[in-house]
mmCIF file of N, CA, C and O in Angstrom:
data_model
loop_
_atom_site.group_PDB
_atom_site.id
_atom_site.type_symbol
_atom_site.label_atom_id
_atom_site.label_comp_id
_atom_site.label_asym_id
_atom_site.label_seq_id
_atom_site.Cartn_x
_atom_site.Cartn_y
_atom_site.Cartn_z
ATOM 1 N N MET L 1 -49.180 -13.705 29.500
ATOM 2 C CA MET L 1 -49.163 -14.459 30.725
ATOM 3 C C MET L 1 -48.501 -13.616 31.805
ATOM 4 O O MET L 1 -47.510 -12.952 31.565
ATOM 5 N N SER L 2 -49.063 -13.666 32.986
ATOM 6 C CA SER L 2 -48.503 -12.929 34.120
ATOM 7 C C SER L 2 -47.350 -13.695 34.737
ATOM 8 O O SER L 2 -47.226 -14.899 34.582
ATOM 9 N N THR L 3 -46.531 -12.976 35.474
ATOM 10 C CA THR L 3 -45.393 -13.573 36.158
ATOM 11 C C THR L 3 -45.604 -13.469 37.658
ATOM 12 O O THR L 3 -46.085 -12.454 38.158
ATOM 13 N N MET L 4 -45.230 -14.538 38.367
ATOM 14 C CA MET L 4 -45.300 -14.550 39.826
ATOM 15 C C MET L 4 -44.005 -15.184 40.334
ATOM 16 O O MET L 4 -43.640 -16.268 39.899
ATOM 17 N N ASN L 5 -43.331 -14.506 41.205
ATOM 18 C CA ASN L 5 -42.110 -15.043 41.801
ATOM 19 C C ASN L 5 -42.436 -15.598 43.175
ATOM 20 O O ASN L 5 -43.167 -14.980 43.941
ATOM 21 N N ILE L 6 -41.912 -16.767 43.477
ATOM 22 C CA ILE L 6 -42.117 -17.357 44.794
ATOM 23 C C ILE L 6 -40.763 -17.708 45.405
ATOM 24 O O ILE L 6 -39.798 -17.972 44.681
ATOM 25 N N SER L 7 -40.722 -17.709 46.711
ATOM 26 C CA SER L 7 -39.510 -18.093 47.442
ATOM 27 C C SER L 7 -39.753 -19.458 48.057
ATOM 28 O O SER L 7 -40.801 -19.712 48.651
ATOM 29 N N LEU L 8 -38.774 -20.347 47.904
ATOM 30 C CA LEU L 8 -38.874 -21.692 48.458
ATOM 31 C C LEU L 8 -37.625 -21.992 49.269
ATOM 32 O O LEU L 8 -36.525 -21.592 48.886
ATOM 33 N N PRO L 9 -37.790 -22.755 50.347
ATOM 34 C CA PRO L 9 -36.584 -23.239 51.019
ATOM 35 C C PRO L 9 -35.842 -24.176 50.071
ATOM 36 O O PRO L 9 -36.434 -24.746 49.142
ATOM 37 N N GLU L 10 -34.584 -24.353 50.279
ATOM 38 C CA GLU L 10 -33.757 -25.165 49.378
ATOM 39 C C GLU L 10 -34.304 -26.578 49.207
ATOM 40 O O GLU L 10 -34.261 -27.134 48.120
ATOM 41 N N THR L 11 -34.844 -27.154 50.274
ATOM 42 C CA THR L 11 -35.369 -28.526 50.170
ATOM 43 C C THR L 11 -36.546 -28.603 49.212
ATOM 44 O O THR L 11 -36.661 -29.552 48.442
ATOM 45 N N LEU L 12 -37.431 -27.611 49.249
ATOM 46 C CA LEU L 12 -38.570 -27.615 48.328
ATOM 47 C C LEU L 12 -38.123 -27.321 46.896
ATOM 48 O O LEU L 12 -38.642 -27.909 45.943
ATOM 49 N N LYS L 13 -37.171 -26.432 46.736
ATOM 50 C CA LYS L 13 -36.650 -26.146 45.398
ATOM 51 C C LYS L 13 -36.022 -27.399 44.807
ATOM 52 O O LYS L 13 -36.239 -27.725 43.640
ATOM 53 N N ALA L 14 -35.273 -28.135 45.617
ATOM 54 C CA ALA L 14 -34.658 -29.378 45.141
ATOM 55 C C ALA L 14 -35.736 -30.380 44.739
ATOM 56 O O ALA L 14 -35.610 -31.072 43.718
ATOM 57 N N PHE L 15 -36.815 -30.456 45.523
ATOM 58 C CA PHE L 15 -37.915 -31.357 45.189
ATOM 59 C C PHE L 15 -38.550 -30.980 43.857
ATOM 60 O O PHE L 15 -38.792 -31.836 43.004
ATOM 61 N N VAL L 16 -38.828 -29.699 43.671
ATOM 62 C CA VAL L 16 -39.410 -29.226 42.414
ATOM 63 C C VAL L 16 -38.470 -29.550 41.253
ATOM 64 O O VAL L 16 -38.913 -30.059 40.211
ATOM 65 N N ASP L 17 -37.196 -29.289 41.416
ATOM 66 C CA ASP L 17 -36.225 -29.586 40.360
ATOM 67 C C ASP L 17 -36.218 -31.078 40.017
ATOM 68 O O ASP L 17 -36.159 -31.461 38.848
ATOM 69 N N GLU L 18 -36.321 -31.940 41.033
ATOM 70 C CA GLU L 18 -36.382 -33.386 40.792
ATOM 71 C C GLU L 18 -37.637 -33.761 40.013
ATOM 72 O O GLU L 18 -37.590 -34.606 39.113
ATOM 73 N N GLN L 19 -38.753 -33.137 40.358
ATOM 74 C CA GLN L 19 -40.009 -33.431 39.661
ATOM 75 C C GLN L 19 -39.945 -32.993 38.205
ATOM 76 O O GLN L 19 -40.410 -33.700 37.304
ATOM 77 N N VAL L 20 -39.372 -31.833 37.977
ATOM 78 C CA VAL L 20 -39.243 -31.312 36.607
ATOM 79 C C VAL L 20 -38.400 -32.271 35.773
ATOM 80 O O VAL L 20 -38.790 -32.651 34.661
ATOM 81 N N THR L 21 -37.282 -32.681 36.320
ATOM 82 C CA THR L 21 -36.380 -33.568 35.587
ATOM 83 C C THR L 21 -36.982 -34.966 35.432
ATOM 84 O O THR L 21 -36.988 -35.520 34.341
ATOM 85 N N GLY L 22 -37.495 -35.500 36.515
ATOM 86 C CA GLY L 22 -37.953 -36.885 36.519
ATOM 87 C C GLY L 22 -39.289 -37.124 35.856
ATOM 88 O O GLY L 22 -39.581 -38.243 35.432
ATOM 89 N N ARG L 23 -40.125 -36.107 35.761
ATOM 90 C CA ARG L 23 -41.467 -36.304 35.226
ATOM 91 C C ARG L 23 -41.676 -35.625 33.881
ATOM 92 O O ARG L 23 -42.801 -35.578 33.383
ATOM 93 N N GLY L 24 -40.622 -35.097 33.320
ATOM 94 C CA GLY L 24 -40.697 -34.589 31.955
ATOM 95 C C GLY L 24 -41.272 -33.202 31.776
ATOM 96 O O GLY L 24 -41.674 -32.840 30.676
ATOM 97 N N TYR L 25 -41.310 -32.409 32.828
ATOM 98 C CA TYR L 25 -41.740 -31.021 32.672
ATOM 99 C C TYR L 25 -40.597 -30.230 32.057
ATOM 100 O O TYR L 25 -39.429 -30.485 32.333
ATOM 101 N N GLY L 26 -40.938 -29.243 31.249
ATOM 102 C CA GLY L 26 -39.908 -28.426 30.636
ATOM 103 C C GLY L 26 -39.295 -27.417 31.596
ATOM 104 O O GLY L 26 -38.111 -27.114 31.525
ATOM 105 N N THR L 27 -40.129 -26.908 32.494
ATOM 106 C CA THR L 27 -39.676 -25.895 33.444
ATOM 107 C C THR L 27 -40.385 -26.088 34.777
ATOM 108 O O THR L 27 -41.407 -26.784 34.861
ATOM 109 N N SER L 28 -39.865 -25.439 35.800
ATOM 110 C CA SER L 28 -40.537 -25.495 37.099
ATOM 111 C C SER L 28 -41.906 -24.807 37.026
ATOM 112 O O SER L 28 -42.841 -25.200 37.722
ATOM 113 N N SER L 29 -42.048 -23.822 36.151
ATOM 114 C CA SER L 29 -43.341 -23.148 35.988
ATOM 115 C C SER L 29 -44.404 -24.118 35.487
ATOM 116 O O SER L 29 -45.553 -24.082 35.936
ATOM 117 N N GLU L 30 -44.034 -24.993 34.551
ATOM 118 C CA GLU L 30 -44.994 -25.985 34.058
ATOM 119 C C GLU L 30 -45.451 -26.896 35.189
ATOM 120 O O GLU L 30 -46.638 -27.215 35.302
ATOM 121 N N TYR L 31 -44.511 -27.312 36.020
ATOM 122 C CA TYR L 31 -44.843 -28.180 37.154
ATOM 123 C C TYR L 31 -45.786 -27.471 38.119
ATOM 124 O O TYR L 31 -46.816 -28.036 38.530
ATOM 125 N N VAL L 32 -45.493 -26.244 38.467
ATOM 126 C CA VAL L 32 -46.331 -25.490 39.405
ATOM 127 C C VAL L 32 -47.711 -25.238 38.806
ATOM 128 O O VAL L 32 -48.727 -25.364 39.492
ATOM 129 N N ARG L 33 -47.778 -24.910 37.512
ATOM 130 C CA ARG L 33 -49.083 -24.713 36.865
ATOM 131 C C ARG L 33 -49.919 -25.990 36.951
ATOM 132 O O ARG L 33 -51.122 -25.935 37.214
ATOM 133 N N GLU L 34 -49.291 -27.134 36.724
ATOM 134 C CA GLU L 34 -50.002 -28.410 36.814
ATOM 135 C C GLU L 34 -50.532 -28.641 38.228
ATOM 136 O O GLU L 34 -51.666 -29.083 38.413
ATOM 137 N N LEU L 35 -49.725 -28.344 39.237
ATOM 138 C CA LEU L 35 -50.186 -28.478 40.626
ATOM 139 C C LEU L 35 -51.374 -27.575 40.904
ATOM 140 O O LEU L 35 -52.341 -27.985 41.567
ATOM 141 N N ILE L 36 -51.332 -26.359 40.414
ATOM 142 C CA ILE L 36 -52.431 -25.415 40.639
ATOM 143 C C ILE L 36 -53.688 -25.897 39.942
ATOM 144 O O ILE L 36 -54.788 -25.856 40.507
ATOM 145 N N ARG L 37 -53.559 -26.375 38.702
ATOM 146 C CA ARG L 37 -54.734 -26.906 37.986
ATOM 147 C C ARG L 37 -55.351 -28.086 38.738
ATOM 148 O O ARG L 37 -56.565 -28.184 38.869
ATOM 149 N N LYS L 38 -54.503 -28.989 39.226
ATOM 150 C CA LYS L 38 -55.011 -30.153 39.967
ATOM 151 C C LYS L 38 -55.707 -29.715 41.249
ATOM 152 O O LYS L 38 -56.746 -30.276 41.618
ATOM 153 N N ASP L 39 -55.176 -28.724 41.931
ATOM 154 C CA ASP L 39 -55.803 -28.224 43.149
ATOM 155 C C ASP L 39 -57.141 -27.568 42.831
ATOM 156 O O ASP L 39 -58.125 -27.767 43.550
ATOM 157 N N ARG L 40 -57.187 -26.805 41.749
ATOM 158 C CA ARG L 40 -58.445 -26.169 41.329
ATOM 159 C C ARG L 40 -59.493 -27.236 41.019
ATOM 160 O O ARG L 40 -60.648 -27.138 41.449
ATOM 161 N N ASP L 41 -59.091 -28.302 40.299
ATOM 162 C CA ASP L 41 -60.016 -29.388 39.970
ATOM 163 C C ASP L 41 -60.474 -30.120 41.230
ATOM 164 O O ASP L 41 -61.643 -30.478 41.363
ATOM 165 N N ARG L 42 -59.550 -30.326 42.177
ATOM 166 C CA ARG L 42 -59.899 -30.990 43.434
ATOM 167 C C ARG L 42 -60.926 -30.173 44.217
ATOM 168 O O ARG L 42 -61.901 -30.711 44.741
ATOM 169 N N GLN L 43 -60.745 -28.860 44.245
ATOM 170 C CA GLN L 43 -61.689 -27.999 44.950
ATOM 171 C C GLN L 43 -63.056 -28.013 44.272
ATOM 172 O O GLN L 43 -64.088 -28.019 44.948
ATOM 173 N N ALA L 44 -63.080 -28.020 42.936
ATOM 174 C CA ALA L 44 -64.355 -28.068 42.214
ATOM 175 C C ALA L 44 -65.072 -29.390 42.500
ATOM 176 O O ALA L 44 -66.292 -29.406 42.719
ATOM 177 N N LEU L 45 -64.334 -30.490 42.504
ATOM 178 C CA LEU L 45 -64.936 -31.788 42.809
ATOM 179 C C LEU L 45 -65.474 -31.800 44.230
ATOM 180 O O LEU L 45 -66.583 -32.290 44.486
ATOM 181 N N ARG L 46 -64.719 -31.240 45.161
ATOM 182 C CA ARG L 46 -65.174 -31.174 46.557
ATOM 183 C C ARG L 46 -66.478 -30.386 46.670
ATOM 184 O O ARG L 46 -67.407 -30.798 47.365
ATOM 185 N N ARG L 47 -66.566 -29.253 45.955
ATOM 186 C CA ARG L 47 -67.802 -28.455 45.978
ATOM 187 C C ARG L 47 -68.969 -29.266 45.429
ATOM 188 O O ARG L 47 -70.067 -29.244 45.983
ATOM 189 N N MET L 48 -68.737 -29.980 44.312
ATOM 190 C CA MET L 48 -69.817 -30.788 43.730
ATOM 191 C C MET L 48 -70.264 -31.889 44.686
ATOM 192 O O MET L 48 -71.463 -32.156 44.827
ATOM 193 N N LEU L 49 -69.305 -32.537 45.348
ATOM 194 C CA LEU L 49 -69.656 -33.599 46.288
ATOM 195 C C LEU L 49 -70.439 -33.047 47.477
ATOM 196 O O LEU L 49 -71.434 -33.639 47.907
ATOM 197 N N LEU L 50 -70.010 -31.893 47.991
ATOM 198 C CA LEU L 50 -70.733 -31.287 49.106
ATOM 199 C C LEU L 50 -72.121 -30.828 48.680
ATOM 200 O O LEU L 50 -73.093 -31.000 49.430
ATOM 201 N N ASP L 51 -72.233 -30.257 47.479
ATOM 202 C CA ASP L 51 -73.554 -29.856 46.966
ATOM 203 C C ASP L 51 -74.451 -31.077 46.812
ATOM 204 O O ASP L 51 -75.639 -31.041 47.150
ATOM 205 N N GLY L 52 -73.892 -32.156 46.301
ATOM 206 C CA GLY L 52 -74.677 -33.383 46.139
ATOM 207 C C GLY L 52 -75.116 -33.959 47.468
ATOM 208 O O GLY L 52 -76.251 -34.408 47.623
ATOM 209 N N ALA L 53 -74.223 -33.924 48.450
ATOM 210 C CA ALA L 53 -74.560 -34.446 49.779
ATOM 211 C C ALA L 53 -75.648 -33.611 50.437
ATOM 212 O O ALA L 53 -76.469 -34.131 51.199
ATOM 213 N N ALA L 54 -75.686 -32.315 50.141
ATOM 214 C CA ALA L 54 -76.672 -31.422 50.750
ATOM 215 C C ALA L 54 -78.000 -31.415 49.995
ATOM 216 O O ALA L 54 -78.991 -30.898 50.494
ATOM 217 N N SER L 55 -78.039 -32.011 48.813
ATOM 218 C CA SER L 55 -79.266 -31.974 48.016
ATOM 219 C C SER L 55 -80.221 -33.098 48.431
ATOM 220 O O SER L 55 -79.836 -34.041 49.124
ATOM 221 N N ALA L 56 -81.450 -32.964 47.990
ATOM 222 C CA ALA L 56 -82.458 -33.987 48.280
ATOM 223 C C ALA L 56 -82.098 -35.282 47.560
ATOM 224 O O ALA L 56 -81.506 -35.246 46.477
ATOM 225 N N PRO L 57 -82.450 -36.408 48.147
ATOM 226 C CA PRO L 57 -82.154 -37.681 47.486
ATOM 227 C C PRO L 57 -82.862 -37.779 46.136
ATOM 228 O O PRO L 57 -83.982 -37.305 45.971
ATOM 229 N N GLY L 58 -82.181 -38.378 45.181
ATOM 230 C CA GLY L 58 -82.769 -38.598 43.864
ATOM 231 C C GLY L 58 -83.280 -40.018 43.745
ATOM 232 O O GLY L 58 -83.368 -40.758 44.726
ATOM 233 N N ALA L 59 -83.609 -40.386 42.543
ATOM 234 C CA ALA L 59 -84.082 -41.748 42.300
ATOM 235 C C ALA L 59 -82.911 -42.713 42.490
ATOM 236 O O ALA L 59 -81.759 -42.371 42.219
ATOM 237 N N PRO L 60 -83.205 -43.919 42.959
ATOM 238 C CA PRO L 60 -82.111 -44.882 43.167
ATOM 239 C C PRO L 60 -81.491 -45.310 41.840
ATOM 240 O O PRO L 60 -82.175 -45.408 40.824
ATOM 241 N N ALA L 61 -80.211 -45.547 41.867
ATOM 242 C CA ALA L 61 -79.500 -46.043 40.684
ATOM 243 C C ALA L 61 -79.450 -47.563 40.786
ATOM 244 O O ALA L 61 -78.423 -48.163 41.053
ATOM 245 N N ASP L 62 -80.617 -48.177 40.574
ATOM 246 C CA ASP L 62 -80.722 -49.623 40.669
ATOM 247 C C ASP L 62 -80.693 -50.245 39.269
ATOM 248 O O ASP L 62 -80.419 -49.558 38.283
ATOM 249 N N ALA L 63 -80.971 -51.517 39.179
ATOM 250 C CA ALA L 63 -80.931 -52.207 37.887
ATOM 251 C C ALA L 63 -81.899 -51.577 36.886
ATOM 252 O O ALA L 63 -81.577 -51.441 35.703
ATOM 253 N N GLY L 64 -83.063 -51.165 37.333
ATOM 254 C CA GLY L 64 -84.028 -50.531 36.446
ATOM 255 C C GLY L 64 -83.498 -49.230 35.854
ATOM 256 O O GLY L 64 -83.714 -48.925 34.671
ATOM 257 N N TYR L 65 -82.801 -48.460 36.653
ATOM 258 C CA TYR L 65 -82.201 -47.204 36.179
ATOM 259 C C TYR L 65 -81.208 -47.480 35.059
ATOM 260 O O TYR L 65 -81.247 -46.843 34.003
ATOM 261 N N PHE L 66 -80.314 -48.441 35.293
ATOM 262 C CA PHE L 66 -79.303 -48.745 34.288
ATOM 263 C C PHE L 66 -79.907 -49.394 33.047
ATOM 264 O O PHE L 66 -79.462 -49.144 31.928
ATOM 265 N N ASN L 67 -80.937 -50.193 33.219
ATOM 266 C CA ASN L 67 -81.628 -50.764 32.050
ATOM 267 C C ASN L 67 -82.263 -49.660 31.212
ATOM 268 O O ASN L 67 -82.244 -49.710 29.983
ATOM 269 N N GLY L 68 -82.800 -48.652 31.873
ATOM 270 C CA GLY L 68 -83.362 -47.513 31.147
ATOM 271 C C GLY L 68 -82.305 -46.756 30.347
ATOM 272 O O GLY L 68 -82.558 -46.338 29.211
ATOM 273 N N LEU L 69 -81.140 -46.592 30.933
ATOM 274 C CA LEU L 69 -80.034 -45.948 30.204
ATOM 275 C C LEU L 69 -79.644 -46.773 28.981
ATOM 276 O O LEU L 69 -79.413 -46.235 27.900
ATOM 277 N N ARG L 70 -79.552 -48.079 29.172
ATOM 278 C CA ARG L 70 -79.201 -48.958 28.044
ATOM 279 C C ARG L 70 -80.246 -48.863 26.939
ATOM 280 O O ARG L 70 -79.916 -48.846 25.741
ATOM 281 N N ASP L 71 -81.514 -48.809 27.321
ATOM 282 C CA ASP L 71 -82.596 -48.692 26.335
ATOM 283 C C ASP L 71 -82.474 -47.377 25.549
ATOM 284 O O ASP L 71 -82.701 -47.348 24.338
ATOM 285 N N GLN L 72 -82.130 -46.296 26.249
ATOM 286 C CA GLN L 72 -81.970 -45.005 25.578
ATOM 287 C C GLN L 72 -80.828 -45.067 24.564
ATOM 288 O O GLN L 72 -80.944 -44.524 23.454
ATOM 289 N N ILE L 73 -79.750 -45.717 24.928
ATOM 290 C CA ILE L 73 -78.606 -45.810 24.033
ATOM 291 C C ILE L 73 -78.931 -46.702 22.841
ATOM 292 O O ILE L 73 -78.594 -46.378 21.707
ATOM 293 N N ALA L 74 -79.629 -47.798 23.088
ATOM 294 C CA ALA L 74 -79.978 -48.722 22.002
ATOM 295 C C ALA L 74 -80.942 -48.074 21.017
ATOM 296 O O ALA L 74 -80.924 -48.398 19.832
ATOM 297 N N ALA L 75 -81.767 -47.126 21.482
ATOM 298 C CA ALA L 75 -82.746 -46.470 20.607
ATOM 299 C C ALA L 75 -82.104 -45.459 19.668
ATOM 300 O O ALA L 75 -82.720 -45.036 18.703
ATOM 301 N N ARG L 76 -80.864 -45.116 19.915
ATOM 302 C CA ARG L 76 -80.186 -44.124 19.068
ATOM 303 C C ARG L 76 -79.754 -44.697 17.792
ATOM 304 O O ARG L 76 -79.433 -45.486 17.235
#
């Protein structure tokens, strides 16, 4: 694993320390890794939503669509 050192103002360091203690993280590194993972996931979701918005409309998700899904599951 690589190492990265960051500088924080005292107020942010205190906040991180509170999160580590209060939310059960073992270290501040675990907390920061979790934040980075969540940000990465948020960006991926944003890309998918934008790609979906830019794509051509698909078939409507109406009652017939969901009935078809139920039929597929029941046939298994």
